[in-house]
Short mmCIF file of C-alpha atoms in Angstrom, two decimals:
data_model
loop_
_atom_site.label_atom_id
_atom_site.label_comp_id
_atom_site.label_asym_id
_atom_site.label_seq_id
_atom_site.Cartn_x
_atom_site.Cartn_y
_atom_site.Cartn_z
CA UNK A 176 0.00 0.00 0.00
CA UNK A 177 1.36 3.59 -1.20
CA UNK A 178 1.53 5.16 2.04
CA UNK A 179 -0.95 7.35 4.51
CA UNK A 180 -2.30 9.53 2.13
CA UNK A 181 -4.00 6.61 0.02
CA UNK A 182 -5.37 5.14 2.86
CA UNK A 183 -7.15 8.63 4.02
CA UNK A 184 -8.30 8.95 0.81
CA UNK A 185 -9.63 5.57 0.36
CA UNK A 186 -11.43 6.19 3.97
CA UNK A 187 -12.95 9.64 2.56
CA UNK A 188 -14.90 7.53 -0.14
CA UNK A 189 -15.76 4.99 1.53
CA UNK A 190 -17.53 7.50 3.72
CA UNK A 191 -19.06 9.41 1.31
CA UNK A 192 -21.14 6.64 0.10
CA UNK A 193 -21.56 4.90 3.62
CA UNK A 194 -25.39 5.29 3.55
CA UNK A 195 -27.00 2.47 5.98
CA UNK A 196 -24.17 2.65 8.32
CA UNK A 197 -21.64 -0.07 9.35
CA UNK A 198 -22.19 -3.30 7.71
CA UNK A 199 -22.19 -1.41 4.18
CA UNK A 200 -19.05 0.45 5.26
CA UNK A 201 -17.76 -3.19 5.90
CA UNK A 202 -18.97 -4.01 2.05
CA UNK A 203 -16.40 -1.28 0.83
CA UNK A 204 -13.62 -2.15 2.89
CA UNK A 205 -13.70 -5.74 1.64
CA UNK A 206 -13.79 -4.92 -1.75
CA UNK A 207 -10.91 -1.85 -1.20
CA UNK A 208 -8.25 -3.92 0.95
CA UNK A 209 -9.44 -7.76 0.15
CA UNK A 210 -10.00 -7.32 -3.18
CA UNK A 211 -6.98 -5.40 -4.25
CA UNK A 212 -4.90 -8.27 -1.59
CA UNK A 213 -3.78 -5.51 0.98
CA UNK A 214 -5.49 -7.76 3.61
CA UNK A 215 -6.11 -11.65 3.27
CA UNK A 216 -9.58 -12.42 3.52
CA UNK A 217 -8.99 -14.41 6.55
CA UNK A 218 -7.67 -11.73 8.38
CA UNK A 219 -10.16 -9.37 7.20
CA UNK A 220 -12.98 -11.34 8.79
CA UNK A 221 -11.10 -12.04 11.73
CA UNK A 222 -10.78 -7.96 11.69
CA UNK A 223 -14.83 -7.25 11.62
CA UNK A 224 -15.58 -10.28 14.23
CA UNK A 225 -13.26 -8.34 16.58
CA UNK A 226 -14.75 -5.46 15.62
CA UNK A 227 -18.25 -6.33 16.29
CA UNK A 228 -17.21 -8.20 19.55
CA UNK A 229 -15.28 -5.21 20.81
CA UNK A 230 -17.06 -1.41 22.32
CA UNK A 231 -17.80 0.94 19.70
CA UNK A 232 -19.43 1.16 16.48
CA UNK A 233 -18.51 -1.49 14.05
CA UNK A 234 -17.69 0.77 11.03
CA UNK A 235 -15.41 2.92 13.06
CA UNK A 236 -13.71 -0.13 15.08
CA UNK A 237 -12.88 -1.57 11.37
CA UNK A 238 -11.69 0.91 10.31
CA UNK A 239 -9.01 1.94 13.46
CA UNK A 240 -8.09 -1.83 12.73
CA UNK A 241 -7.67 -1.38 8.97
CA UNK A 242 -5.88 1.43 9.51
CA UNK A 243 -3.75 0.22 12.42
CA UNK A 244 -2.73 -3.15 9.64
CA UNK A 245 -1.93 -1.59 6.48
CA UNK A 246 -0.43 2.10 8.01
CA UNK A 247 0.51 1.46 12.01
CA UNK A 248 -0.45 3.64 14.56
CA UNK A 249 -0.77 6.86 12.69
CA UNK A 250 -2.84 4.88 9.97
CA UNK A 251 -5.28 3.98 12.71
CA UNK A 252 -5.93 7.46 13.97
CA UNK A 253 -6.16 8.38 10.44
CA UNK A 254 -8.45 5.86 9.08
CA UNK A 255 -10.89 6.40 11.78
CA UNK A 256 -11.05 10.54 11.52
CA UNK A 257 -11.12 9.86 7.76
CA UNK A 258 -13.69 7.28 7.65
CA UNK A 259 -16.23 9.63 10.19
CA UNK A 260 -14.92 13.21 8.83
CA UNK A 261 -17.69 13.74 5.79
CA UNK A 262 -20.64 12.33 7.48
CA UNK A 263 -19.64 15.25 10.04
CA UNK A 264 -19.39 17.51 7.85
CA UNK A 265 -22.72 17.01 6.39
CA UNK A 266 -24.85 16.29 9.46
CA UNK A 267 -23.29 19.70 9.76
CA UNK A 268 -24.70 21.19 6.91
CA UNK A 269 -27.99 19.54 7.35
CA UNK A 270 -28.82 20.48 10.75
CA UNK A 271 -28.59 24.36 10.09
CA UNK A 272 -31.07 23.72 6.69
CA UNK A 273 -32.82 20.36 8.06
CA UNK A 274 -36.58 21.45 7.77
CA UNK A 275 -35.78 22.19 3.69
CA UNK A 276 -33.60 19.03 3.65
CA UNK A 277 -36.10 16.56 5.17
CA UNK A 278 -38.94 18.35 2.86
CA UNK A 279 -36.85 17.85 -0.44
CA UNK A 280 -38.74 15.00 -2.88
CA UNK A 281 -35.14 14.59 -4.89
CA UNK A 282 -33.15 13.72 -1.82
CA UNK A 283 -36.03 11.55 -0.55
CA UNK A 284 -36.37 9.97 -4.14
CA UNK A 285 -32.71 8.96 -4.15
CA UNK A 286 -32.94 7.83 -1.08
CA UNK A 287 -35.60 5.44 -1.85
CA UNK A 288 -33.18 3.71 -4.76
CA UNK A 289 -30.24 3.70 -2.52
CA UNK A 290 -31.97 2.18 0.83
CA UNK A 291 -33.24 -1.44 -1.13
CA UNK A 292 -29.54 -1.62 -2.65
CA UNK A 293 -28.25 -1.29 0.27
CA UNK A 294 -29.91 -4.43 1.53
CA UNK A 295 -29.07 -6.78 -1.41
CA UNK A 296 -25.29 -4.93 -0.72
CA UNK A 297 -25.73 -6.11 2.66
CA UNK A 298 -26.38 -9.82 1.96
CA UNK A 299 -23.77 -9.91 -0.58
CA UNK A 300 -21.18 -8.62 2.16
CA UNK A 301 -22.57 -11.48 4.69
CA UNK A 302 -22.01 -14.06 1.46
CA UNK A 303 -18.59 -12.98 1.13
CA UNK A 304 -18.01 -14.08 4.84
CA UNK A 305 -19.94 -17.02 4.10
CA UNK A 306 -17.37 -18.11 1.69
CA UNK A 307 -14.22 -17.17 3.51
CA UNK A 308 -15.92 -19.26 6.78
CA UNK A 309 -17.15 -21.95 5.21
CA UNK A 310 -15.50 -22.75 1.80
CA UNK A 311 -12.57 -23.91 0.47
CA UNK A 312 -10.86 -23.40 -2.17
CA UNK A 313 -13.26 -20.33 -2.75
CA UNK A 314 -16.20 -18.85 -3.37
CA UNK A 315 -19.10 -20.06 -5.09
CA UNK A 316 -18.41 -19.10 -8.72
CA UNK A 317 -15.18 -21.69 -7.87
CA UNK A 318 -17.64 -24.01 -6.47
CA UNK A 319 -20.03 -23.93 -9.46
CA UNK A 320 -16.29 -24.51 -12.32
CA UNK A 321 -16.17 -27.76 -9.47
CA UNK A 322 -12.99 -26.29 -7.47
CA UNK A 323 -14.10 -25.00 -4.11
CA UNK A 324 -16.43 -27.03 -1.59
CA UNK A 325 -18.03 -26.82 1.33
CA UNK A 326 -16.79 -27.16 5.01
CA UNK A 327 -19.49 -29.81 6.65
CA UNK A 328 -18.92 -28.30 9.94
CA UNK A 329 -18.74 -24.78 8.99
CA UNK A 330 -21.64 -24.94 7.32
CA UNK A 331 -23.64 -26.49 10.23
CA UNK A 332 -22.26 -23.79 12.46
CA UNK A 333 -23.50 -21.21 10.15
CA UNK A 334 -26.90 -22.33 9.50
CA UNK A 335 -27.51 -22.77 13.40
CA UNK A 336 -26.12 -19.48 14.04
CA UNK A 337 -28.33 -18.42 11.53
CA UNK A 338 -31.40 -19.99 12.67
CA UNK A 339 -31.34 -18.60 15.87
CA UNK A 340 -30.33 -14.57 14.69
CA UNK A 341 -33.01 -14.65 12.46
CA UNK A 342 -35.68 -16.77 15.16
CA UNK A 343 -34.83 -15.94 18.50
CA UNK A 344 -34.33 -12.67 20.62
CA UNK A 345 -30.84 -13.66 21.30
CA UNK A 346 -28.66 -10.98 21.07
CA UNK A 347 -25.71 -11.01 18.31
CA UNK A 348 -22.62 -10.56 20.50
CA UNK A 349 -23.63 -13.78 22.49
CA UNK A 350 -23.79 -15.98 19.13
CA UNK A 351 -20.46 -14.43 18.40
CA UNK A 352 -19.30 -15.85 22.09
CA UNK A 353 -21.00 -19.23 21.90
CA UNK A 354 -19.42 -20.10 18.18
CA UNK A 355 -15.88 -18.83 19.61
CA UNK A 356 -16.21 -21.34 22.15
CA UNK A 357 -17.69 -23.91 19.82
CA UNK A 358 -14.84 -23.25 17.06
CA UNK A 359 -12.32 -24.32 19.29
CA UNK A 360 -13.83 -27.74 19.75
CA UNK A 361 -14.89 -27.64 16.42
CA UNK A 362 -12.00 -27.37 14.36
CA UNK B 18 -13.06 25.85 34.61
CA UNK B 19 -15.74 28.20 33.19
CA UNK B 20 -19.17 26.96 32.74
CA UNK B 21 -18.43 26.81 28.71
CA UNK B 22 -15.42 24.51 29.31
CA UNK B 23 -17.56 22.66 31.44
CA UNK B 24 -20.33 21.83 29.00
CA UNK B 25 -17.50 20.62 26.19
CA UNK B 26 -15.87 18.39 29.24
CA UNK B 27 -19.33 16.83 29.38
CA UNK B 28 -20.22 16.66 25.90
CA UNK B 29 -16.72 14.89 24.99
CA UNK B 30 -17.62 12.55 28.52
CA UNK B 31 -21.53 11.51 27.17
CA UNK B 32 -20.02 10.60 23.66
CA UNK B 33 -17.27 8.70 24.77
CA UNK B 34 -19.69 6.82 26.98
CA UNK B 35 -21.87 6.53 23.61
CA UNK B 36 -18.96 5.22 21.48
CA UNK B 37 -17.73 2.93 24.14
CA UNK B 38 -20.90 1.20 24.21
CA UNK B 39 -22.26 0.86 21.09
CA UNK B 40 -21.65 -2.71 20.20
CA UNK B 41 -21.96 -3.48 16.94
CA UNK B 42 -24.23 -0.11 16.64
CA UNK B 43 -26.92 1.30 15.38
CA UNK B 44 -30.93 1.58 16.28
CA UNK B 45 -29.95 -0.68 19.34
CA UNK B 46 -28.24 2.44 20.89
CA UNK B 47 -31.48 4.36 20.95
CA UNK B 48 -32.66 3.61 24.61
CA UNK B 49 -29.04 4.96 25.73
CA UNK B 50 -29.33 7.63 23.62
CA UNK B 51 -32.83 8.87 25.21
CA UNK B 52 -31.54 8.39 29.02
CA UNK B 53 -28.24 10.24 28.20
CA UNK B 54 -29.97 13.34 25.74
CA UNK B 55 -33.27 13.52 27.52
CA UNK B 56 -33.51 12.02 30.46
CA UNK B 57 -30.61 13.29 32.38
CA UNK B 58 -30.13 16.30 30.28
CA UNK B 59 -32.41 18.28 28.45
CA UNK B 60 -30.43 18.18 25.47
CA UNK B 61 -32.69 16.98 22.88
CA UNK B 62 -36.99 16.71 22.42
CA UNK B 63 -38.57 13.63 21.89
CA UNK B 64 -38.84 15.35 18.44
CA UNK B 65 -35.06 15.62 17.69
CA UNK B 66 -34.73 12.22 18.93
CA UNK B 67 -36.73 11.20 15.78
CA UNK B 68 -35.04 13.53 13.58
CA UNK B 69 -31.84 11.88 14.79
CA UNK B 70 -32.80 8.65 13.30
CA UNK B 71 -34.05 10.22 10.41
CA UNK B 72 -31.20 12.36 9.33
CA UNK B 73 -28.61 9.25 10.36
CA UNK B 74 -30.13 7.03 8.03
CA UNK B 75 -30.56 9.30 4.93
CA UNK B 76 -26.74 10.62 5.54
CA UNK B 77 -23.64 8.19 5.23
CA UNK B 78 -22.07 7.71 8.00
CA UNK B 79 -21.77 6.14 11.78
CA UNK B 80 -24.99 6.75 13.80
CA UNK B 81 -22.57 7.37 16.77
CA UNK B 82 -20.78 10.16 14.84
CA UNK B 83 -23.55 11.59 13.01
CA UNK B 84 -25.54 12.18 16.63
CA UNK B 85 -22.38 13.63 17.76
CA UNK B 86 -22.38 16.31 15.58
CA UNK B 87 -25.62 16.63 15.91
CA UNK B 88 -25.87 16.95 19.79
CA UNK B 89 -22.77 18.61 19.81
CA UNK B 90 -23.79 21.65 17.23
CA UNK B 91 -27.09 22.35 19.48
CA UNK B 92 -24.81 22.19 22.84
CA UNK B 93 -22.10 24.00 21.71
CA UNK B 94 -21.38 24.98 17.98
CA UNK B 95 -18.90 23.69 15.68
CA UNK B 96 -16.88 23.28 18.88
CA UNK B 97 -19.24 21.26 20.45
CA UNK B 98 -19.21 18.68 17.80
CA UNK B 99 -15.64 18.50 16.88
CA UNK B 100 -15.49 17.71 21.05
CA UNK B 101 -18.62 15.22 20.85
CA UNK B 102 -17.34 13.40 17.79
CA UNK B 103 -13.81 12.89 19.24
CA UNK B 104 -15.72 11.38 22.23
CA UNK B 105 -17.02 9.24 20.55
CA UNK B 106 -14.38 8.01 17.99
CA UNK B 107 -11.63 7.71 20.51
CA UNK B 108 -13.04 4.68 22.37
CA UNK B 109 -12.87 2.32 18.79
CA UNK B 110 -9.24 3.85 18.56
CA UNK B 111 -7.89 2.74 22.06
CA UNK B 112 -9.42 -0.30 22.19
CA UNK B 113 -8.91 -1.55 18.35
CA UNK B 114 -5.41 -0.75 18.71
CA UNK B 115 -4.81 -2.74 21.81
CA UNK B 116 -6.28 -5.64 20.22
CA UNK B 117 -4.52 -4.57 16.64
CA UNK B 118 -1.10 -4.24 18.86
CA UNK B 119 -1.63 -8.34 20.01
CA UNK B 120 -3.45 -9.25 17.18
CA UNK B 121 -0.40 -11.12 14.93
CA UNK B 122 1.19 -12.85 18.41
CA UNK B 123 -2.28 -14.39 19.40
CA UNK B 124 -3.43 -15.53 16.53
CA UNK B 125 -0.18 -18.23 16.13
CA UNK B 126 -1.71 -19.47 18.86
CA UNK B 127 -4.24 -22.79 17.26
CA UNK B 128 -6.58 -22.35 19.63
CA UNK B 129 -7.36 -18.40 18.84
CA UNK B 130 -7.58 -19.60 15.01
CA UNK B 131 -10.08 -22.25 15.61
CA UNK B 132 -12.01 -20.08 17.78
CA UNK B 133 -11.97 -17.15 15.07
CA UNK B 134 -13.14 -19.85 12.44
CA UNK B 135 -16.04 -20.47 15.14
CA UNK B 136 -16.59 -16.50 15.11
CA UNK B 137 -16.24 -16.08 11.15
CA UNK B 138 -19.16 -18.58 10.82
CA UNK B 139 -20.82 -16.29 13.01
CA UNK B 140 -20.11 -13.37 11.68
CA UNK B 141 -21.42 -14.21 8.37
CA UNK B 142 -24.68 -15.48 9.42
CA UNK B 143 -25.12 -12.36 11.44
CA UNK B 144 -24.49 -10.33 8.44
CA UNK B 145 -26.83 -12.17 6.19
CA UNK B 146 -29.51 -12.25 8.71
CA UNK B 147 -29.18 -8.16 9.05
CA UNK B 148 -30.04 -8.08 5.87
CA UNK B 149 -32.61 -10.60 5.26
CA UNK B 150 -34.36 -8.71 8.75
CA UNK B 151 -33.81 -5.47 7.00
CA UNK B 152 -35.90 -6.60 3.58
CA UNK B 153 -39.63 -6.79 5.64
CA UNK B 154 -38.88 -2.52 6.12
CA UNK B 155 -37.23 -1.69 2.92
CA UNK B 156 -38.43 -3.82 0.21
CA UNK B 157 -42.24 -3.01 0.32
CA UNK B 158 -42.72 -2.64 -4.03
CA UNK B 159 -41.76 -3.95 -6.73
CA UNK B 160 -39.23 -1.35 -7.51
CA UNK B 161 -37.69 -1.77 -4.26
CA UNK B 162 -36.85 -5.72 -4.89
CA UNK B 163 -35.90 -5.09 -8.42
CA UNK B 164 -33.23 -2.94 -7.15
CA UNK B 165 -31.97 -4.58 -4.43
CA UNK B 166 -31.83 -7.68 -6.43
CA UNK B 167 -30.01 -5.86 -9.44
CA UNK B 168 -27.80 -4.06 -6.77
CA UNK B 169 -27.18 -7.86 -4.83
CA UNK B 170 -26.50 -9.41 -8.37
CA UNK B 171 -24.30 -6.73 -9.85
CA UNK B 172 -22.35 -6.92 -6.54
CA UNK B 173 -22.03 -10.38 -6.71
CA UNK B 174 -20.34 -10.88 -9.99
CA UNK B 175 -18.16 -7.52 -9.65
CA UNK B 176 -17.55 -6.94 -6.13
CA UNK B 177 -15.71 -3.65 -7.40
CA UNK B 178 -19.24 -2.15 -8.31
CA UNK B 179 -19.83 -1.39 -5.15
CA UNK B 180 -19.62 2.16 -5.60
CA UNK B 181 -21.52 1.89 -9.15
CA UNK B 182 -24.13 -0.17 -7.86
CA UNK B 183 -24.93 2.71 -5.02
CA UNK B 184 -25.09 5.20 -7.60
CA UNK B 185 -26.47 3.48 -10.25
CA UNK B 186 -29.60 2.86 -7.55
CA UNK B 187 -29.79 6.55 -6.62
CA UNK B 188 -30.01 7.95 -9.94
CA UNK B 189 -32.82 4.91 -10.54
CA UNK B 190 -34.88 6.28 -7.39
CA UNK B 191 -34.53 9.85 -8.61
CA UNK B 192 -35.97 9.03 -12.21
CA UNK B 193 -38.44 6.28 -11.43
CA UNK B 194 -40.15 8.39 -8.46
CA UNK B 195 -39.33 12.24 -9.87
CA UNK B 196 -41.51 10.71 -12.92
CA UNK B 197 -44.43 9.26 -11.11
CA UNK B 198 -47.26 11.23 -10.60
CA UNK B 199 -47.27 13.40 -7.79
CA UNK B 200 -50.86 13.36 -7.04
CA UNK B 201 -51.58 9.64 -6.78
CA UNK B 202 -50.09 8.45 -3.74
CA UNK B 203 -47.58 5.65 -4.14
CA UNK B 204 -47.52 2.23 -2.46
CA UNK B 205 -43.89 2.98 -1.70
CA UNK B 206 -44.30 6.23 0.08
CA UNK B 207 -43.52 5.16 3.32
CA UNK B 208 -40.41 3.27 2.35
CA UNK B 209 -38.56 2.36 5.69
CA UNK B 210 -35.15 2.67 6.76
CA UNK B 211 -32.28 0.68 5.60
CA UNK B 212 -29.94 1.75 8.74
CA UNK B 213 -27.63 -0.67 10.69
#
């Protein structure tokens, strides 16, 4: 990675397009550091389950840790200003003119096209975990040319974890816990 | 300390409480939010509380930050919300880089990496089920699921779209509902909200 500046500058557009908060700032990150191989996806997903796990929001907390692997120290401070410095700036600008803001049909329009995306964008981020937990050999367009498969036990973990986020009251952090414990015997 | 000092001192103290315990974030922070802005203080209406949300989830951004700046401007100015904002950014940063400072010693350890393949399996389900919990509010017409299916698909096959894909769905809400009659009320009027 070519230094500080690229990484603040890579955190300022991430930000600007952060709408829906932190999972979809998690969707950029991915494809910024994983996909261009500044960060293995392993480590990256190790990365956000600390970063959910740990106090603090989970956008900012990746992005310290981002920071803090490719840049050090400095990079960490940076990335985390960086990532939260334009959403500032425009909550900002929006409280002083917020009665014309919230009463303007183009900003509402767009945000009706950019809300729904940012659910399929959502899944789509939670697949790409799904196929750095619980594949090898890749992801599913490998799996479909007959190179990647599944991990059994991965899989099982998953779909339990998933069954009970998506059923129960239980609260996210304590999944998180339980699997940690799990994995060890698991794997 | 002056009176004015004091009020930053406690601005910067609320929001570092805020950003130190916002785990994993978003609308669960809202009963904290309430007993910190308008319970103990009376820094906020129920009113602003709700504007809160709404602004937060039509701007990008951290809902921790974005009420930070917020709060802060009413308390105190610009000021006020640089303070409030550092409050509540500096938690992630000491934390995060304690871990971050441990992070490559630990995890040579076998027993942290089978954990963390325990946690990843987690993680993704919890990510996934976000979203699929997030569909019942957002997707409520058929232009809704076209584009979040189109967005899901695009993002898929290119994960470098992202960006495009964002875009690409804004300037689709802006034509599609800028060119629907104004005076018959759509279906998708009271689209919800997509934050997390």
């Amino acid at each position: 990675m070519s230094g500080l500046l690229e990484l603040i500058a890579v955190f300022l557009k991430i930000s600007i397009f952060s709408f829906g908060g932190g999972y979809v700032m998690i969707g950029y990150m991915q494809n910024e550091f994983v996909s261009r191989g500044w960060i293995s996806a392993n480590d990256f997903a190790n990365i956000v389950s600390i970063s959910q796990m740990t106090p603090g929001p989970i956008g900012i907390n990746a992005a310290t840790f981002v920071g803090f692997t490719t840049e050090g120290y400095l990079g960490a401070v940076l990335a985390s200003v960086s990532v939260a410095l334009i959403p500032f700036i425009l909550v900002l600008l929006v409280s002083v003119f917020y009665d014309k803001y919230k009463s303007n049909k183009v900003i509402q329009n767009i945000l009706k096209g950019i809300r729904p995306a940012c659910v399929g964008l959502i899944i789509i981020v939670g697949v790409g975990f799904f196929e750095t937990a619980a594949m090898n050999g890749g992801g599913f367009k490998e799996f479909f040319a007959g190179e990647a498969f599944f991990d059994i036990k991965a899989l099982i973990l998953f779909a339990v974890s998933f069954v009970v986020l998506l059923k129960t009251k239980i609260s996210s952090i304590w999944v998180m816990l339980a699997s940690l414990a799990v994995g060890v015997f698991l794997f | 300390m002056n009176i004015a000092n004091n009020k930053l001192l406690t601005l910067f103290l609320v929001f570092f409480k805020v950003g130190l315990f916002t785990i994993g974030g978003g609308l669960a922070m809202l009963p904290l939010y309430r007993q910190e802005f308008s319970e103990k203080r009376d820094w906020l209406t129920d009113e602003e509380m709700v504007d809160i949300i709404a602004m937060t989830q039509s701007l990008p951004g951290v809902m921790a930050i974005n009420s930070a700046a917020f709060v802060g401007y009413r308390i105190a100015k610009v000021r006020g919300a640089i303070i409030a904002a550092l409050g509540a950014i500096l938690p992630s940063v000491i934390i995060i880089l304690a871990v971050g400072v441990v992070y490559a010693s630990v995890f040579r350890n076998e027993f942290v990496v089978r954990a963390f393949r325990g946690v990843q399996c987690a993680l993704a389900a919890m990510i996934v089920a976000a979203g699929i919990k997030m569909i019942k509010n957002t997707i409520k017409s058929v232009f809704a699921a076209v584009v979040a299916i189109s967005a899901g698909v695009w993002i898929f096959f290119d994960s470098t779209a992202i960006i495009y894909a964002i875009i690409a769905a804004a300037a689709a809400g802006g034509i599609y509902f800028g060119l629907k009659r104004k005076d018959r009320p759509a279906p998708n009027n009271k689209d919800g909200e997509a934050g997390a």
